[in-house]
Amino acid sequence: MTATKLDPVQQLKTLLAGAPIGVVGLGLMGGSLALDLRGFGFVVNGWVHRQATATRAMERGLVDAVDISAVHLQNCGLVVLALPLDQLITPNEALVQAMPPGAVITDMGSVKAPVAAALASHLPRFVPSHPMAGTAAAGVEAGVAGLFQGRPWVISPSGQEDSTAVELVEALALALGAKPVYCDAKAHDQAVALISHLPVLAGAALLQSAATGGHLARQLASSGFADTTRVGGGNPQLGRLIAQSNRVALMAALDSYNQELKLIGQLIEAEQWDQLEQQLSRGQALRPEFL
Amino acid sequence: MTATKLDPVQQLKTLLAGAPIGVVGLGLMGGSLALDLRGFGFVVNGWVHRQATATRAMERGLVDAVDISAVHLQNCGLVVLALPLDQLITPNEALVQAMPPGAVITDMGSVKAPVAAALASHLPRFVPSHPMAGTAAAGVEAGVAGLFQGRPWVISPSGQEDSTAVELVEALALALGAKPVYCDAKAHDQAVALISHLPVLAGAALLQSAATGGHLARQLASSGFADTTRVGGGNPQLGRLIAQSNRVALMAALDSYNQELKLIGQLIEAEQWDQLEQQLSRGQALRPEFL
């Protein structure tokens, strides 16, 4: 006989024991999280920077209460920091001091080691996390229901947190339909440098090169080019923040990429067509492992 | 008053004066072309390599008649060579000799200068062309209706053909709903090196680099990675043929790409974040020009 398992939403409710969930920032990530959680019957309280955002968040039904101060966070058992990466890596003091004592705190930032380094010492129950989900949209209109459904949700405990803090963040991920993936912050940052940050640079460089092809190149580009450059043509502020905060891992990923391109270039230069085909075959065989 | 323009399908019918259209090869490109043309009421006759393909092409209704010899091409006014690139660049003698004297001949190959060089001297009414359309499928099952609708269709006359030959190929493109784009073969090859062939190498190299990230990288890869590597994880034989037949232009494109990546790497290395953001902003601004 297997033990009866609680439904993930019920499990999170049990762990929270009726306490509200706080969300700081109600853009794509925070808004999507809030929308799902309210849909499941949680009380969700927000803290945002601008009054217009607060007003619109209420109109959209993202939150039960929201303010441009931290007033509604005080009774929360869990607070999710859904802020831009720079505000997580160099948090202002007001943010840290506004966190309710005893609450479990997590974030949704796309780089983990510097966020952990910045927040863990101030917030003993901080558990770094990163849901691998998103769309191209941003701002208070961007949040959508079901964004995390079926997606990996990285949890990177430092080992210093109490286990119930980690358990609560895992319950959050499961309640939202995500798949918790445990790994240390540095391993996360190296992996996302390769599969998420390097593609931004690769696509951006491709756009610059293609631009040298004039009007004809623009006229002939098709869906293959559009796909290859989608993330490369994304938000430049986000690209900058990623490079700043994951610089070492991204440089290593870029080195590896330059090596692979150099090899391919050498094979074409030397007209080693069998070896080129082998190289492309390896790529073809690798791709399904990532899907 | 404007002159009354014939409907494109009617225009092609008028130019062909009842003669059938021949299609050599009934894979993705040839099969799709045949399917549309038959749907518009043209007589379409095929020539394929294997009897099984001929049988299946008849079952699918791709052609009115088909054989593993050129027997059904003899009365055709237009013959479309929908063959793999290597068979266009180093055509066998039987292919060239089987072309009906007087017929206009075109091809659908993705590189134009070497195809023109190989065929124009043997076939005075040969007009090189390249419809910019495709799917990942191949073989006699791959052909679909409407593949060329709204897509650019490059026509690269050498200048030696008679103008009615060029007019017929343009009428073919228009009848299929494509947008004719005239350019010389070399300009075509340089443009597609940048927007179509370079993305294959960029994506293939990305897959090799990402593979160094082990199980975690595979687990965390999301739709952005899938999009960026879609063409890079494609058919390795096609990648090889493209590199072989467009080697010089592709090497130039790769050089340009390496320069752009080097610049980006230098900005990250030197922590010149404003300049990096400017570079990424240029990519963001460029992308809509290609869509």
PDB file of C-alpha atoms in Angstrom, chain A residues 86-247:
ATOM      1  CA  ASP A  86      19.146  43.683 -10.746  1.00  0.00           C
ATOM      2  CA  GLN A  87      16.758  44.354  -7.852  1.00  0.00           C
ATOM      3  CA  LEU A  88      17.386  40.826  -6.576  1.00  0.00           C
ATOM      4  CA  ILE A  89      21.161  40.996  -6.900  1.00  0.00           C
ATOM      5  CA  THR A  90      21.501  44.442  -5.346  1.00  0.00           C
ATOM      6  CA  PRO A  91      18.336  44.574  -3.230  1.00  0.00           C
ATOM      7  CA  ASN A  92      17.536  47.844  -1.566  1.00  0.00           C
ATOM      8  CA  GLU A  93      17.407  47.822   2.194  1.00  0.00           C
ATOM      9  CA  ALA A  94      13.707  48.632   2.336  1.00  0.00           C
ATOM     10  CA  LEU A  95      12.926  45.413   0.472  1.00  0.00           C
ATOM     11  CA  VAL A  96      14.920  43.251   2.869  1.00  0.00           C
ATOM     12  CA  GLN A  97      13.500  44.982   5.946  1.00  0.00           C
ATOM     13  CA  ALA A  98       9.919  44.699   4.715  1.00  0.00           C
ATOM     14  CA  MET A  99      10.017  40.908   4.643  1.00  0.00           C
ATOM     15  CA  PRO A 100       7.789  39.544   7.422  1.00  0.00           C
ATOM     16  CA  PRO A 101       9.910  37.816  10.080  1.00  0.00           C
ATOM     17  CA  GLY A 102       9.381  34.074   9.958  1.00  0.00           C
ATOM     18  CA  ALA A 103       7.979  34.020   6.446  1.00  0.00           C
ATOM     19  CA  VAL A 104       9.559  31.815   3.804  1.00  0.00           C
ATOM     20  CA  ILE A 105      10.942  33.956   0.971  1.00  0.00           C
ATOM     21  CA  THR A 106      11.689  32.826  -2.572  1.00  0.00           C
ATOM     22  CA  ASP A 107      12.463  34.547  -5.871  1.00  0.00           C
ATOM     23  CA  MET A 108      11.923  33.833  -9.589  1.00  0.00           C
ATOM     24  CA  GLY A 109      15.175  35.249 -10.976  1.00  0.00           C
ATOM     25  CA  SER A 110      16.901  33.664 -13.967  1.00  0.00           C
ATOM     26  CA  VAL A 111      20.362  33.610 -12.336  1.00  0.00           C
ATOM     27  CA  LYS A 112      20.778  31.979  -8.941  1.00  0.00           C
ATOM     28  CA  ALA A 113      24.248  32.238  -7.370  1.00  0.00           C
ATOM     29  CA  PRO A 114      24.389  36.077  -7.088  1.00  0.00           C
ATOM     30  CA  VAL A 115      20.779  36.235  -5.881  1.00  0.00           C
ATOM     31  CA  ALA A 116      21.519  33.653  -3.196  1.00  0.00           C
ATOM     32  CA  ALA A 117      24.674  35.549  -2.219  1.00  0.00           C
ATOM     33  CA  ALA A 118      22.760  38.835  -1.949  1.00  0.00           C
ATOM     34  CA  LEU A 119      19.724  37.644  -0.028  1.00  0.00           C
ATOM     35  CA  ALA A 120      20.525  34.523   2.005  1.00  0.00           C
ATOM     36  CA  SER A 121      22.540  36.301   4.688  1.00  0.00           C
ATOM     37  CA  HIS A 122      19.723  38.812   5.318  1.00  0.00           C
ATOM     38  CA  LEU A 123      16.834  36.384   5.058  1.00  0.00           C
ATOM     39  CA  PRO A 124      17.422  33.082   6.890  1.00  0.00           C
ATOM     40  CA  ARG A 125      14.348  31.460   5.311  1.00  0.00           C
ATOM     41  CA  PHE A 126      15.200  32.528   1.746  1.00  0.00           C
ATOM     42  CA  VAL A 127      15.102  29.646  -0.782  1.00  0.00           C
ATOM     43  CA  PRO A 128      16.357  30.650  -4.268  1.00  0.00           C
ATOM     44  CA  SER A 129      14.179  29.357  -7.104  1.00  0.00           C
ATOM     45  CA  HIS A 130      13.674  29.808 -10.844  1.00  0.00           C
ATOM     46  CA  PRO A 131      10.635  28.651 -12.796  1.00  0.00           C
ATOM     47  CA  MET A 132      11.722  27.978 -16.404  1.00  0.00           C
ATOM     48  CA  ALA A 133       8.759  29.617 -18.070  1.00  0.00           C
ATOM     49  CA  GLY A 134       7.986  32.849 -19.841  1.00  0.00           C
ATOM     50  CA  THR A 135       6.568  34.695 -22.800  1.00  0.00           C
ATOM     51  CA  ALA A 136       7.837  37.787 -24.648  1.00  0.00           C
ATOM     52  CA  ALA A 137       5.369  40.003 -22.754  1.00  0.00           C
ATOM     53  CA  ALA A 138       6.171  42.241 -19.787  1.00  0.00           C
ATOM     54  CA  GLY A 139       4.301  44.460 -17.321  1.00  0.00           C
ATOM     55  CA  VAL A 140       1.073  44.179 -15.375  1.00  0.00           C
ATOM     56  CA  GLU A 141      -0.895  43.068 -18.465  1.00  0.00           C
ATOM     57  CA  ALA A 142       1.513  40.177 -19.147  1.00  0.00           C
ATOM     58  CA  GLY A 143       0.498  37.694 -16.446  1.00  0.00           C
ATOM     59  CA  VAL A 144      -1.395  34.668 -17.762  1.00  0.00           C
ATOM     60  CA  ALA A 145      -2.949  31.629 -16.110  1.00  0.00           C
ATOM     61  CA  GLY A 146      -1.145  28.286 -16.392  1.00  0.00           C
ATOM     62  CA  LEU A 147       2.273  29.732 -17.282  1.00  0.00           C
ATOM     63  CA  PHE A 148       4.169  27.243 -15.067  1.00  0.00           C
ATOM     64  CA  GLN A 149       2.130  24.160 -15.957  1.00  0.00           C
ATOM     65  CA  GLY A 150       4.485  21.296 -16.883  1.00  0.00           C
ATOM     66  CA  ARG A 151       7.611  23.506 -16.762  1.00  0.00           C
ATOM     67  CA  PRO A 152      10.758  22.802 -14.709  1.00  0.00           C
ATOM     68  CA  TRP A 153      10.997  24.884 -11.525  1.00  0.00           C
ATOM     69  CA  VAL A 154      14.561  25.016 -10.217  1.00  0.00           C
ATOM     70  CA  ILE A 155      15.011  25.099  -6.443  1.00  0.00           C
ATOM     71  CA  SER A 156      18.544  25.809  -5.224  1.00  0.00           C
ATOM     72  CA  PRO A 157      18.723  25.562  -1.431  1.00  0.00           C
ATOM     73  CA  SER A 158      21.990  26.735   0.089  1.00  0.00           C
ATOM     74  CA  GLY A 159      21.715  24.051   2.745  1.00  0.00           C
ATOM     75  CA  GLN A 160      21.360  26.646   5.490  1.00  0.00           C
ATOM     76  CA  GLU A 161      17.578  26.952   5.273  1.00  0.00           C
ATOM     77  CA  ASP A 162      15.289  24.864   7.473  1.00  0.00           C
ATOM     78  CA  SER A 163      13.781  21.966   5.571  1.00  0.00           C
ATOM     79  CA  THR A 164      10.211  23.239   6.019  1.00  0.00           C
ATOM     80  CA  ALA A 165      11.162  26.403   4.080  1.00  0.00           C
ATOM     81  CA  VAL A 166      12.348  24.283   1.159  1.00  0.00           C
ATOM     82  CA  GLU A 167       9.266  22.079   1.465  1.00  0.00           C
ATOM     83  CA  LEU A 168       7.012  25.143   1.159  1.00  0.00           C
ATOM     84  CA  VAL A 169       8.724  26.344  -2.049  1.00  0.00           C
ATOM     85  CA  GLU A 170       8.452  22.842  -3.513  1.00  0.00           C
ATOM     86  CA  ALA A 171       4.753  22.811  -2.595  1.00  0.00           C
ATOM     87  CA  LEU A 172       4.339  26.163  -4.376  1.00  0.00           C
ATOM     88  CA  ALA A 173       5.927  24.787  -7.554  1.00  0.00           C
ATOM     89  CA  LEU A 174       3.807  21.628  -7.424  1.00  0.00           C
ATOM     90  CA  ALA A 175       0.596  23.586  -6.766  1.00  0.00           C
ATOM     91  CA  LEU A 176       1.276  25.585  -9.933  1.00  0.00           C
ATOM     92  CA  GLY A 177       1.730  22.376 -11.941  1.00  0.00           C
ATOM     93  CA  ALA A 178       5.492  22.812 -12.331  1.00  0.00           C
ATOM     94  CA  LYS A 179       8.151  20.110 -11.931  1.00  0.00           C
ATOM     95  CA  PRO A 180      10.619  20.879  -9.112  1.00  0.00           C
ATOM     96  CA  VAL A 181      14.272  20.364 -10.105  1.00  0.00           C
ATOM     97  CA  TYR A 182      16.840  20.550  -7.312  1.00  0.00           C
ATOM     98  CA  CYS A 183      20.347  21.700  -8.155  1.00  0.00           C
ATOM     99  CA  ASP A 184      22.935  24.000  -6.660  1.00  0.00           C
ATOM    100  CA  ALA A 185      22.942  27.624  -7.722  1.00  0.00           C
ATOM    101  CA  LYS A 186      26.212  27.443  -9.643  1.00  0.00           C
ATOM    102  CA  ALA A 187      25.181  24.360 -11.625  1.00  0.00           C
ATOM    103  CA  HIS A 188      21.919  26.138 -12.498  1.00  0.00           C
ATOM    104  CA  ASP A 189      23.780  29.215 -13.693  1.00  0.00           C
ATOM    105  CA  GLN A 190      26.130  27.170 -15.893  1.00  0.00           C
ATOM    106  CA  ALA A 191      23.249  25.207 -17.429  1.00  0.00           C
ATOM    107  CA  VAL A 192      21.136  28.286 -18.211  1.00  0.00           C
ATOM    108  CA  ALA A 193      24.203  30.050 -19.634  1.00  0.00           C
ATOM    109  CA  LEU A 194      24.301  27.280 -22.256  1.00  0.00           C
ATOM    110  CA  ILE A 195      20.608  26.749 -22.987  1.00  0.00           C
ATOM    111  CA  SER A 196      19.098  30.134 -22.287  1.00  0.00           C
ATOM    112  CA  HIS A 197      21.663  32.971 -22.231  1.00  0.00           C
ATOM    113  CA  LEU A 198      24.021  31.853 -25.017  1.00  0.00           C
ATOM    114  CA  PRO A 199      21.096  31.536 -27.492  1.00  0.00           C
ATOM    115  CA  VAL A 200      20.353  35.234 -26.868  1.00  0.00           C
ATOM    116  CA  LEU A 201      23.883  36.197 -27.946  1.00  0.00           C
ATOM    117  CA  ALA A 202      23.907  33.706 -30.834  1.00  0.00           C
ATOM    118  CA  GLY A 203      20.634  35.107 -32.180  1.00  0.00           C
ATOM    119  CA  ALA A 204      21.653  38.745 -31.685  1.00  0.00           C
ATOM    120  CA  ALA A 205      24.892  38.178 -33.612  1.00  0.00           C
ATOM    121  CA  LEU A 206      22.944  36.435 -36.373  1.00  0.00           C
ATOM    122  CA  LEU A 207      20.693  39.476 -36.778  1.00  0.00           C
ATOM    123  CA  GLN A 208      23.726  41.758 -37.071  1.00  0.00           C
ATOM    124  CA  SER A 209      25.328  39.501 -39.701  1.00  0.00           C
ATOM    125  CA  ALA A 210      22.132  39.093 -41.699  1.00  0.00           C
ATOM    126  CA  ALA A 211      21.739  42.875 -41.740  1.00  0.00           C
ATOM    127  CA  THR A 212      24.849  43.035 -43.947  1.00  0.00           C
ATOM    128  CA  GLY A 213      22.778  41.273 -46.647  1.00  0.00           C
ATOM    129  CA  GLY A 214      20.726  44.371 -47.446  1.00  0.00           C
ATOM    130  CA  HIS A 215      17.177  44.444 -48.749  1.00  0.00           C
ATOM    131  CA  LEU A 216      17.364  41.053 -50.470  1.00  0.00           C
ATOM    132  CA  ALA A 217      18.275  39.212 -47.245  1.00  0.00           C
ATOM    133  CA  ARG A 218      15.365  40.926 -45.487  1.00  0.00           C
ATOM    134  CA  GLN A 219      13.020  39.996 -48.327  1.00  0.00           C
ATOM    135  CA  LEU A 220      14.009  36.323 -48.431  1.00  0.00           C
ATOM    136  CA  ALA A 221      14.169  35.546 -44.704  1.00  0.00           C
ATOM    137  CA  SER A 222      11.621  32.922 -43.734  1.00  0.00           C
ATOM    138  CA  SER A 223      10.316  31.108 -40.673  1.00  0.00           C
ATOM    139  CA  GLY A 224      13.646  29.366 -40.054  1.00  0.00           C
ATOM    140  CA  PHE A 225      15.388  32.706 -39.614  1.00  0.00           C
ATOM    141  CA  ALA A 226      12.530  34.020 -37.480  1.00  0.00           C
ATOM    142  CA  ASP A 227      12.788  31.022 -35.143  1.00  0.00           C
ATOM    143  CA  THR A 228      16.577  31.109 -34.877  1.00  0.00           C
ATOM    144  CA  THR A 229      16.575  34.806 -33.904  1.00  0.00           C
ATOM    145  CA  ARG A 230      13.497  34.951 -31.663  1.00  0.00           C
ATOM    146  CA  VAL A 231      15.308  35.087 -28.318  1.00  0.00           C
ATOM    147  CA  GLY A 232      18.205  37.027 -29.870  1.00  0.00           C
ATOM    148  CA  GLY A 233      15.795  39.803 -30.819  1.00  0.00           C
ATOM    149  CA  GLY A 234      14.318  39.983 -27.313  1.00  0.00           C
ATOM    150  CA  ASN A 235      14.467  42.558 -24.535  1.00  0.00           C
ATOM    151  CA  PRO A 236      17.983  44.171 -24.523  1.00  0.00           C
ATOM    152  CA  GLN A 237      17.728  45.230 -20.855  1.00  0.00           C
ATOM    153  CA  LEU A 238      17.116  41.618 -19.875  1.00  0.00           C
ATOM    154  CA  GLY A 239      20.019  40.481 -22.054  1.00  0.00           C
ATOM    155  CA  ARG A 240      22.268  42.994 -20.358  1.00  0.00           C
ATOM    156  CA  LEU A 241      21.187  41.944 -16.851  1.00  0.00           C
ATOM    157  CA  ILE A 242      21.728  38.290 -17.681  1.00  0.00           C
ATOM    158  CA  ALA A 243      25.223  38.966 -19.011  1.00  0.00           C
ATOM    159  CA  GLN A 244      26.081  41.129 -16.003  1.00  0.00           C
ATOM    160  CA  SER A 245      24.838  38.652 -13.439  1.00  0.00           C
ATOM    161  CA  ASN A 246      26.002  35.446 -15.107  1.00  0.00           C
ATOM    162  CA  ARG A 247      29.160  36.799 -16.710  1.00  0.00           C
TER     163      ARG A 247
END
